JSON list of C-alpha atoms in Angstrom, two decimals:
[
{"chain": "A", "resi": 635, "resn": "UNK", "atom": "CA", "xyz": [18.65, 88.07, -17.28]},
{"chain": "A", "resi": 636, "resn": "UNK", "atom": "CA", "xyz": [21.98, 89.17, -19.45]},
{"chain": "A", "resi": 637, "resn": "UNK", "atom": "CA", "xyz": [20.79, 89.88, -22.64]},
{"chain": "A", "resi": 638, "resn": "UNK", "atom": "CA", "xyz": [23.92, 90.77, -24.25]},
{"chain": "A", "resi": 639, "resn": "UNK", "atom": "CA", "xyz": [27.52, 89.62, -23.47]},
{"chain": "A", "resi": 640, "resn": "UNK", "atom": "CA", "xyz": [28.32, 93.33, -22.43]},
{"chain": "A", "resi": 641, "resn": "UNK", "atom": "CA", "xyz": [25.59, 92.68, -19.79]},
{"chain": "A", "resi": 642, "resn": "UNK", "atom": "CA", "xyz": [27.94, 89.32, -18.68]},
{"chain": "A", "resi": 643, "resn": "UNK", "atom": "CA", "xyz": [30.74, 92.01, -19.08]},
{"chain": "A", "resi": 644, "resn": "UNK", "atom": "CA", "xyz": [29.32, 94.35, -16.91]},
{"chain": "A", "resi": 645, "resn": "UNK", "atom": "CA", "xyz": [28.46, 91.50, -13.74]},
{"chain": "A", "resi": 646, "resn": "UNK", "atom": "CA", "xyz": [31.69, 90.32, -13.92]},
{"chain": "A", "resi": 647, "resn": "UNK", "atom": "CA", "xyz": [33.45, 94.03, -13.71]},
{"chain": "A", "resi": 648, "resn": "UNK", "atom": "CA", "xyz": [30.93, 94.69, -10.67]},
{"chain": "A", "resi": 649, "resn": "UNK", "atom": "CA", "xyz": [32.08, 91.46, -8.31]},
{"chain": "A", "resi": 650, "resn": "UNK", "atom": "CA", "xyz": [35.47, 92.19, -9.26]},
{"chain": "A", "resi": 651, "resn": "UNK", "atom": "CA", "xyz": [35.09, 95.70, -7.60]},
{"chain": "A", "resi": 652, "resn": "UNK", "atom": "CA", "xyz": [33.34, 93.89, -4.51]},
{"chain": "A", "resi": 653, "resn": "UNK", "atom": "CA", "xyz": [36.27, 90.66, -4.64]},
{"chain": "A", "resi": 654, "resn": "UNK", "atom": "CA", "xyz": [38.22, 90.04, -1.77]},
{"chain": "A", "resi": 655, "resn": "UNK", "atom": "CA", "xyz": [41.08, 87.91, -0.44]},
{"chain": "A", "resi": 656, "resn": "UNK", "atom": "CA", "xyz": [39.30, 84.35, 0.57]},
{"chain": "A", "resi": 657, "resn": "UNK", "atom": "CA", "xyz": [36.99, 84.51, -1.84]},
{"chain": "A", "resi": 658, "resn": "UNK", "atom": "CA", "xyz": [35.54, 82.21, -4.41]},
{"chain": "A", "resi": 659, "resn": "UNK", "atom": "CA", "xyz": [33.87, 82.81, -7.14]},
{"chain": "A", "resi": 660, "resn": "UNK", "atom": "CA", "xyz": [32.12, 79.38, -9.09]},
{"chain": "A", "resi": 661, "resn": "UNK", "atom": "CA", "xyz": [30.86, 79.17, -12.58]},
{"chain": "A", "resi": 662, "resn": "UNK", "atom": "CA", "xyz": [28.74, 76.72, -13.48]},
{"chain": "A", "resi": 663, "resn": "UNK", "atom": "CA", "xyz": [26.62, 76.04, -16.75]},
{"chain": "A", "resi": 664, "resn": "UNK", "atom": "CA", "xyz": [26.86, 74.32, -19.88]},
{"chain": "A", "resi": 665, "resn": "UNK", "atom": "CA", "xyz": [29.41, 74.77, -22.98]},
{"chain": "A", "resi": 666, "resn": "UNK", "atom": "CA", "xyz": [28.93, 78.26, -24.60]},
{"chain": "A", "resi": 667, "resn": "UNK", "atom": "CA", "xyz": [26.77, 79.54, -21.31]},
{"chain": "A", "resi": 668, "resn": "UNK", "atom": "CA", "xyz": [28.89, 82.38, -20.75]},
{"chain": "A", "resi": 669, "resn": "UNK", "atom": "CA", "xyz": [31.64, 81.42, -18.48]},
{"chain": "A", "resi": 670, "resn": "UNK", "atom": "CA", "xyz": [34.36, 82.39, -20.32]},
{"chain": "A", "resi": 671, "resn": "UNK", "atom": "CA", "xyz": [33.09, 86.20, -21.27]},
{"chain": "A", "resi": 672, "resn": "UNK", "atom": "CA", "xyz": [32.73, 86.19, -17.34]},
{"chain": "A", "resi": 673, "resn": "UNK", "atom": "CA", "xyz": [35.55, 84.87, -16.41]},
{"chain": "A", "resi": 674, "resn": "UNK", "atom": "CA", "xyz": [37.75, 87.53, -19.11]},
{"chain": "A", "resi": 675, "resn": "UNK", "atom": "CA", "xyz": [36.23, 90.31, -17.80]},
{"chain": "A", "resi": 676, "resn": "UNK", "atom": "CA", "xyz": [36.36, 89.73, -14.45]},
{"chain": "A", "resi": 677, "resn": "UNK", "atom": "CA", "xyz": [39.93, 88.58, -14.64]},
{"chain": "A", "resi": 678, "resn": "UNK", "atom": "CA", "xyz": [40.48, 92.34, -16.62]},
{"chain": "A", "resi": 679, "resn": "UNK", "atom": "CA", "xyz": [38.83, 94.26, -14.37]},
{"chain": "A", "resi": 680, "resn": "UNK", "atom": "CA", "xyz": [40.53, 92.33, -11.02]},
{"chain": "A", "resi": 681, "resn": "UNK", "atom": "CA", "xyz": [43.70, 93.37, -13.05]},
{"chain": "A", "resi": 682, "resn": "UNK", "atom": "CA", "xyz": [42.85, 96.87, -14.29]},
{"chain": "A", "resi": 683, "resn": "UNK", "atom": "CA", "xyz": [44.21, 95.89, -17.45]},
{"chain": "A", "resi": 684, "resn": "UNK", "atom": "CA", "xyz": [41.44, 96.09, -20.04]},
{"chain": "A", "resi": 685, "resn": "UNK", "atom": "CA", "xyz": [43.28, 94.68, -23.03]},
{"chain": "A", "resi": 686, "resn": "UNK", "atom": "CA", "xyz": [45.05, 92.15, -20.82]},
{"chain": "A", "resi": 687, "resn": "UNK", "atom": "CA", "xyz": [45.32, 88.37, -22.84]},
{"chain": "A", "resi": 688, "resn": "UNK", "atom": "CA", "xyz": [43.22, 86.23, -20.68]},
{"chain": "A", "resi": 689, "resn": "UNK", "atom": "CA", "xyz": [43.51, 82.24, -22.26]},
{"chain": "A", "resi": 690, "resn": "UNK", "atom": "CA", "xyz": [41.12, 79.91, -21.16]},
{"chain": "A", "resi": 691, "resn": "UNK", "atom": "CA", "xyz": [42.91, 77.52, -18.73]},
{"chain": "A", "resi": 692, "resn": "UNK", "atom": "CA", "xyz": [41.42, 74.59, -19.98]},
{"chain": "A", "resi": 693, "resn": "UNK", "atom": "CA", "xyz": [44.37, 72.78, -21.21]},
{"chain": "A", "resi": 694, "resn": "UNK", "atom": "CA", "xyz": [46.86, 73.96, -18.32]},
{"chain": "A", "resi": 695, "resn": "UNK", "atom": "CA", "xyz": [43.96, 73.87, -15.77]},
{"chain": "A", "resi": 696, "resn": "UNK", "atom": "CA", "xyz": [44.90, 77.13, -13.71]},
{"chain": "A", "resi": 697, "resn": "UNK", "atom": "CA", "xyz": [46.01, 80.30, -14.94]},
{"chain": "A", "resi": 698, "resn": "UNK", "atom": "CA", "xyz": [47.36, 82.76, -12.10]},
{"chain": "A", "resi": 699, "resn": "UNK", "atom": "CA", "xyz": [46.92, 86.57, -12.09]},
{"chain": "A", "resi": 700, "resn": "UNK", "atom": "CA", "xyz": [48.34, 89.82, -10.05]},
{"chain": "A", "resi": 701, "resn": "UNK", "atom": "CA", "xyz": [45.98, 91.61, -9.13]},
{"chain": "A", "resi": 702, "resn": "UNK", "atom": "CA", "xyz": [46.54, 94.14, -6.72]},
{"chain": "A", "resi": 703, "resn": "UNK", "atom": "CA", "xyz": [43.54, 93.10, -4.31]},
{"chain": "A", "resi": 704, "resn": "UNK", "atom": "CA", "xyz": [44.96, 89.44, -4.41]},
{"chain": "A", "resi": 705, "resn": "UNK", "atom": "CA", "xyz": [46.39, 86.84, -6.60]},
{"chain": "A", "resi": 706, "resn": "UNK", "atom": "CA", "xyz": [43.52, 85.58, -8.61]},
{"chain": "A", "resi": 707, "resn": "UNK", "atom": "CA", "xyz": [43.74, 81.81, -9.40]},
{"chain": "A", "resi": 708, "resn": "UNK", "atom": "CA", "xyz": [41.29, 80.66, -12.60]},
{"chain": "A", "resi": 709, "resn": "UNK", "atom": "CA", "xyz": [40.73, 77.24, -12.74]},
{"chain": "A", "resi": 710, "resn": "UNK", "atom": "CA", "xyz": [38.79, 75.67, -15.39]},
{"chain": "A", "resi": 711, "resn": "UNK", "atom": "CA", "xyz": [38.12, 71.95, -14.50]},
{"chain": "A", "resi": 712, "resn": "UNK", "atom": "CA", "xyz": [36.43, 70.71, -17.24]},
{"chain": "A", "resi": 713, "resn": "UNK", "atom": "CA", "xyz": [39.26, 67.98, -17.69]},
{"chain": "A", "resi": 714, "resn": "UNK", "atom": "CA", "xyz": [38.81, 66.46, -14.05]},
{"chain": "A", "resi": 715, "resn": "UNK", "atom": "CA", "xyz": [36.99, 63.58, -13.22]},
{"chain": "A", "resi": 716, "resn": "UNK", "atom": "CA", "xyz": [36.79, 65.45, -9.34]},
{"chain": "A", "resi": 717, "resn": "UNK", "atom": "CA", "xyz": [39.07, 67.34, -6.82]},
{"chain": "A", "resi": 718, "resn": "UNK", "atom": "CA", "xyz": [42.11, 64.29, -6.59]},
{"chain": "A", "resi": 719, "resn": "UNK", "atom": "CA", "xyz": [44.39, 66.74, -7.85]},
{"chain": "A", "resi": 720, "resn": "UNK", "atom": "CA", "xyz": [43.38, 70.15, -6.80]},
{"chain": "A", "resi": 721, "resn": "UNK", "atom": "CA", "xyz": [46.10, 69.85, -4.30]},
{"chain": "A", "resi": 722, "resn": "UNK", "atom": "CA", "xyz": [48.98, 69.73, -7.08]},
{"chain": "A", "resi": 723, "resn": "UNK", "atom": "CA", "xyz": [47.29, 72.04, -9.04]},
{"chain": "A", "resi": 724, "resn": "UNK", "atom": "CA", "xyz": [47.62, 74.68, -5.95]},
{"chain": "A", "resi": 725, "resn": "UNK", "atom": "CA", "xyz": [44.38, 74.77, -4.60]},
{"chain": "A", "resi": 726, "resn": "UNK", "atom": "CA", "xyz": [45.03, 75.67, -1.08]},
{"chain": "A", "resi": 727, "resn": "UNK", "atom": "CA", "xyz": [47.43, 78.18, -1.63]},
{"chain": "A", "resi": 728, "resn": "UNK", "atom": "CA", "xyz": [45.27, 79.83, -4.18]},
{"chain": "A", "resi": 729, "resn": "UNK", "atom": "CA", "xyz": [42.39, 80.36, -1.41]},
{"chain": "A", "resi": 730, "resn": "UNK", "atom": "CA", "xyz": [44.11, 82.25, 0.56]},
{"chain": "A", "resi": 731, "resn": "UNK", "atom": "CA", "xyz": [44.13, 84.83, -2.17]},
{"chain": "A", "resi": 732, "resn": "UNK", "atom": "CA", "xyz": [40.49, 84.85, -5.01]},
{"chain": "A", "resi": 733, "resn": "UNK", "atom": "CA", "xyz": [39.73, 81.55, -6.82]},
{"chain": "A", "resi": 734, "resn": "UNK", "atom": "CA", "xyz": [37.66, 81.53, -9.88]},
{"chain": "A", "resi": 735, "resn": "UNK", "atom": "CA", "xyz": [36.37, 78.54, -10.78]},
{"chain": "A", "resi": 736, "resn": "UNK", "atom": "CA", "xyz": [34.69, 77.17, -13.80]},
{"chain": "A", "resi": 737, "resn": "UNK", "atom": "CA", "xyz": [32.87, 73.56, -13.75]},
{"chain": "A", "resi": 738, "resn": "UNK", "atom": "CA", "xyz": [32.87, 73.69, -10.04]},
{"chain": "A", "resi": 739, "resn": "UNK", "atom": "CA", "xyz": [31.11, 70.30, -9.81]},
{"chain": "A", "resi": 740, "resn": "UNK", "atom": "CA", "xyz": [34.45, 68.91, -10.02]},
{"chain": "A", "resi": 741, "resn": "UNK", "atom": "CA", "xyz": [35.67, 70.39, -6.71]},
{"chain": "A", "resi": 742, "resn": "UNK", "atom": "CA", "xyz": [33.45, 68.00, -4.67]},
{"chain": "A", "resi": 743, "resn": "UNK", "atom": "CA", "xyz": [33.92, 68.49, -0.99]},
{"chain": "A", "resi": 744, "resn": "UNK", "atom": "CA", "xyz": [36.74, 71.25, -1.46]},
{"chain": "A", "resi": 745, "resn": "UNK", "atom": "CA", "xyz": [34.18, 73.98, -2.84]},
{"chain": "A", "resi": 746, "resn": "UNK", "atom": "CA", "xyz": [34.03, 76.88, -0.18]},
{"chain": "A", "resi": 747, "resn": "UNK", "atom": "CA", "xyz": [30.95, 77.14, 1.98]},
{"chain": "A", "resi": 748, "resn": "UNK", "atom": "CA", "xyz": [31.09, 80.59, 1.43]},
{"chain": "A", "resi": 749, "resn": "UNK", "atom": "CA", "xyz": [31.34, 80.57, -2.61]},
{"chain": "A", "resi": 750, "resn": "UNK", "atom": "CA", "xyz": [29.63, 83.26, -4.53]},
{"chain": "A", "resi": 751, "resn": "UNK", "atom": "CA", "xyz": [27.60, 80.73, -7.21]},
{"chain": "A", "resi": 752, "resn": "UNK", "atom": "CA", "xyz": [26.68, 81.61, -10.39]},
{"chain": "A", "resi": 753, "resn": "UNK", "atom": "CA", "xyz": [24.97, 79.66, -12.96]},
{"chain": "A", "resi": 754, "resn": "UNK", "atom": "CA", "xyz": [24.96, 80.75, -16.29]},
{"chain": "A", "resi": 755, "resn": "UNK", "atom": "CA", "xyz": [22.49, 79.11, -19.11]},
{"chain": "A", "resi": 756, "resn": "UNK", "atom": "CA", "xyz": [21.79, 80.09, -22.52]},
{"chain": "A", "resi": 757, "resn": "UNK", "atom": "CA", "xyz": [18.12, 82.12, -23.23]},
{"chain": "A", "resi": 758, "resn": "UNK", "atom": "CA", "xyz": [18.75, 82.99, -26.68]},
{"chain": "A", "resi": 759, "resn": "UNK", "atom": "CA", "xyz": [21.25, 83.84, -29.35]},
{"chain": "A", "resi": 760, "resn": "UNK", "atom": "CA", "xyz": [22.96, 86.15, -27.06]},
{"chain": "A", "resi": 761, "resn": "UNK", "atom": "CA", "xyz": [21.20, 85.96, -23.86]},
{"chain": "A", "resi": 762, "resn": "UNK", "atom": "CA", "xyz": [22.19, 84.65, -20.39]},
{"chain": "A", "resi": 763, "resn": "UNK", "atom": "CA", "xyz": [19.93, 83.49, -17.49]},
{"chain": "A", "resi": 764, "resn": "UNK", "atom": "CA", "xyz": [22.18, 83.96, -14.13]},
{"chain": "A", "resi": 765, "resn": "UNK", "atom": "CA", "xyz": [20.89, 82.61, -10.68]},
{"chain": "A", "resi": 766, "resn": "UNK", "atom": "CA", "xyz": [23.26, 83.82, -8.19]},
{"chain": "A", "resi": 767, "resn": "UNK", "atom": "CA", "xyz": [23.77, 82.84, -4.81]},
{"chain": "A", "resi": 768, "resn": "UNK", "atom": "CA", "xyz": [25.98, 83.22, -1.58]},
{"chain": "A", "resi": 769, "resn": "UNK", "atom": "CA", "xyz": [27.48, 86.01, -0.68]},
{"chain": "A", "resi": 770, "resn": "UNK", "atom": "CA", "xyz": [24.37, 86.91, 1.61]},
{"chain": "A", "resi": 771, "resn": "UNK", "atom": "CA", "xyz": [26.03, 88.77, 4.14]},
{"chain": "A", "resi": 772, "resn": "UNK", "atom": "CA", "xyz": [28.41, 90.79, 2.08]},
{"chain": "A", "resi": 773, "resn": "UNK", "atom": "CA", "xyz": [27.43, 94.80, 0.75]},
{"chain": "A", "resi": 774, "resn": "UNK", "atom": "CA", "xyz": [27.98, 93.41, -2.56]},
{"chain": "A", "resi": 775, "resn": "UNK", "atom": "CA", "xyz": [25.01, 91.22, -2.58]},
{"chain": "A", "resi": 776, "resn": "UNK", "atom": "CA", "xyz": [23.13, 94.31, -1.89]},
{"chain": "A", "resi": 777, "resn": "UNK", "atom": "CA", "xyz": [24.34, 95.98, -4.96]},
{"chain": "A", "resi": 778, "resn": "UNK", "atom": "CA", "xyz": [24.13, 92.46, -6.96]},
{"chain": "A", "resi": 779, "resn": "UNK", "atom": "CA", "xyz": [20.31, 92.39, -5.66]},
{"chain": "A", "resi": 780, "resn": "UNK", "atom": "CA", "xyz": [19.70, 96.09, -6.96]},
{"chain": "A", "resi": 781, "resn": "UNK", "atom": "CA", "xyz": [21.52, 95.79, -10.17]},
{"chain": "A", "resi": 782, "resn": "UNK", "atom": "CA", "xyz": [20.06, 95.52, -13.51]},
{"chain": "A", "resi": 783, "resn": "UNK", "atom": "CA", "xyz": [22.01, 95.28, -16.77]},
{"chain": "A", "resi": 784, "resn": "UNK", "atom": "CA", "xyz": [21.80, 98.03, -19.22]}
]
């Protein structure tokens, strides 16, 4: 449970500590769920740039960071009808450094076996549900398991 959007905040700044080259990390969950308040801070801390302008990709599709981990690809494919044109988009370039992916239904086939998951659903006025998965094997899950927000 997030009940507060600092709580989504606070997730996102912990897997970008624990976020590593190959890695994917895929938002799903319905319009005003969260994704986005994820996705910013994640993309801030990744960056360690907290006042860093982070616009939604929506419209352009993928937006692509420096981070010094990686290069951070954030997709939002909310316009696609499925993954026909991931490949122009940059898609397997962009795995070989962190994808972060919002309406991952539309990768079909091309999502990563080993994707971090998180769905995000609205609880209340402010509040998040988040059921996580993936990620099993990793000391971050072990941290994600313990944590609780504040």
């Amino acid at each position: 449970m997030l009940p507060s959007p600092e709580a989504t905040e606070d997730l996102a700044r912990r897997l970008a500590r624990a976020a590593r080259p190959g890695d994917a990390i895929l938002l799903s969950g319905e319009l005003g769920a969260g994704k986005s308040v994820f996705s910013r801070a994640f993309l801030r801390a990744i960056c360690d740039d907290p006042d860093m302008e982070v616009p939604s990709p929506t419209f352009t599709l993928v937006q692509i960071y420096d981070a010094a981990v990686a290069p951070v690809a954030h997709f939002d494919l909310w316009r696609l009808d499925g993954p026909g044109g991931l490949h122009e988009l940059g898609w397997d370039d962009a795995c070989e450094g962190i994808v972060l992916v919002e309406w991952p239904d539309r990768l079909g086939a091309l999502a990563p076996a080993g994707a971090l998951r998180i769905a995000l659903s609205v609880t209340g006025a402010e509040a998040r549900g988040a059921r996580i998965e993936g990620w099993d094997d990793r000391p971050a899950r072990v941290e994600l398991a313990a944590w609780r927000p504040a």
